[in-house]
Coordinates of C-alpha atoms in Angstrom, one line a residue:
M1 CA 32.2 16.9 -30.7
S2 CA 34.5 19.7 -28.6
S3 CA 31.0 21.8 -28.2
M4 CA 29.2 18.6 -27.1
I5 CA 31.6 18.3 -24.3
Y6 CA 31.5 21.8 -23.7
F7 CA 28.0 22.1 -23.2
M8 CA 28.1 18.5 -21.0
S9 CA 30.7 20.5 -18.8
L10 CA 28.8 23.4 -18.8
T11 CA 25.9 21.5 -17.6
L12 CA 27.3 19.6 -14.9
L13 CA 29.2 22.9 -13.6
I14 CA 25.6 25.0 -13.9
T15 CA 23.8 21.5 -11.8
T16 CA 26.5 21.3 -9.0
L17 CA 26.6 25.1 -8.4
L18 CA 22.6 25.0 -7.9
M19 CA 22.9 21.9 -6.2
L20 CA 25.3 23.5 -3.6
I21 CA 23.8 27.0 -3.4
A22 CA 20.3 25.0 -2.5
S23 CA 21.7 22.4 0.0
S24 CA 23.5 25.4 1.6
I25 CA 20.4 27.7 2.0
S26 CA 18.1 25.0 3.2
K27 CA 20.1 24.2 6.0
K28 CA 17.8 23.6 9.1
T29 CA 19.5 23.4 13.1
L30 CA 19.4 19.7 14.6
S31 CA 16.8 20.6 17.2
D32 CA 13.8 21.8 14.7
R33 CA 10.4 22.2 16.3
E34 CA 8.2 19.8 13.5
K35 CA 11.1 17.0 14.6
S36 CA 10.7 17.2 18.5
S37 CA 7.0 17.0 18.0
P38 CA 5.0 14.2 18.4
F39 CA 3.4 12.7 15.2
E40 CA 0.0 13.2 14.3
C41 CA -0.8 9.7 15.2
G42 CA 0.3 11.0 18.7
F43 CA 3.6 8.7 19.4
D44 CA 6.6 10.3 20.8
P45 CA 9.3 10.3 18.0
K46 CA 12.0 10.3 20.9
G47 CA 11.2 7.5 22.3
S48 CA 11.4 3.8 22.1
A49 CA 10.7 2.2 18.2
R50 CA 10.2 -0.9 19.1
L51 CA 6.6 -1.0 20.6
P52 CA 4.6 -4.1 20.8
F53 CA 2.8 -4.6 17.9
S54 CA -0.9 -5.4 17.9
L55 CA -1.5 -9.0 16.6
R56 CA -5.4 -8.6 16.4
F57 CA -4.7 -5.2 14.1
F58 CA -2.0 -7.3 11.6
L59 CA -4.8 -10.1 11.4
I60 CA -7.7 -7.9 10.3
A61 CA -5.2 -6.2 8.0
V62 CA -4.4 -9.2 6.3
I63 CA -8.1 -9.9 5.9
F64 CA -8.4 -6.7 4.4
L65 CA -6.0 -7.3 1.6
I66 CA -6.8 -10.7 0.8
F67 CA -10.8 -9.8 0.3
D68 CA -9.7 -6.6 -1.1
V69 CA -7.6 -9.1 -3.8
E70 CA -10.1 -10.9 -4.6
I71 CA -12.9 -8.2 -5.4
T72 CA -10.1 -7.0 -7.7
L73 CA -10.9 -10.4 -9.4
L74 CA -14.2 -10.0 -9.3
L75 CA -14.8 -6.7 -11.0
P76 CA -13.1 -8.1 -14.4
L77 CA -16.1 -10.6 -14.8
P78 CA -18.7 -9.0 -16.2
I79 CA -16.4 -7.7 -19.4
I80 CA -15.0 -11.4 -19.5
L81 CA -18.8 -12.7 -20.0
T82 CA -18.3 -11.2 -23.3
F83 CA -15.9 -13.0 -24.6
T84 CA -16.4 -16.7 -23.4
N85 CA -19.5 -18.7 -23.3
F86 CA -22.1 -18.4 -20.2
F87 CA -21.9 -21.8 -18.7
S88 CA -17.9 -21.2 -18.3
W89 CA -18.3 -17.9 -17.3
S90 CA -21.0 -18.8 -14.3
L91 CA -19.1 -21.8 -13.3
T92 CA -15.9 -20.1 -12.5
S93 CA -18.0 -17.4 -11.0
I94 CA -20.0 -19.1 -8.8
I95 CA -16.8 -21.5 -7.6
F96 CA -14.9 -18.3 -7.0
L97 CA -17.4 -17.1 -5.2
I98 CA -18.0 -20.3 -3.1
I99 CA -14.5 -20.3 -2.3
L100 CA -15.2 -16.7 -1.1
L101 CA -17.6 -17.1 1.0
L102 CA -16.1 -20.4 2.8
G103 CA -13.0 -18.2 3.4
L104 CA -15.5 -15.2 5.0
Y105 CA -17.4 -18.4 7.1
H106 CA -14.2 -19.6 8.2
E107 CA -12.9 -16.3 9.7
W108 CA -16.2 -15.3 11.0
N109 CA -16.3 -18.7 12.6
Q110 CA -12.7 -18.6 14.2
G111 CA -13.6 -15.2 15.8
A112 CA -11.4 -12.9 13.6
L113 CA -14.3 -10.5 12.7
N114 CA -15.1 -9.4 16.0
W115 CA -14.1 -5.6 16.2
S116 CA -14.3 -5.9 20.0
F117 CA -11.2 -5.7 21.4

C-alpha cells in the first residue's frame, strides 16, 4: 500500500515538473507576428468581431445541411431491401424521394437556390 502511494506521488511530481518545464520553455511574446497578421480568410483579427453576417450564406448553408442529412438517409436504402419485402421498401423510398423533390422544388420556386447575389 505504501509503495503504491510512493509511486503515485512520484508520478504526480514528475508530471508536474514536466508541465512546468514545458510551459516555461514555450512562453511566447504578447505581440506575436502570426497573431497580429490577418487570418487566411483575410479578416483582420484586431478589428470588430461583430461584422454583419450574410443571411443568404446562412440560408444556403442550412439548405445544404438539410439535403446532406436526407442523402445520408437515402444511402442505406439498398441494404434495407434485403431485409424487407419489395413493396414496403419501394413505397417508403418513393414517398421519401417525393418529399425530397417537393422540398427541392419549393426552395427553387422561392428563389433560395439562385447563386447570383
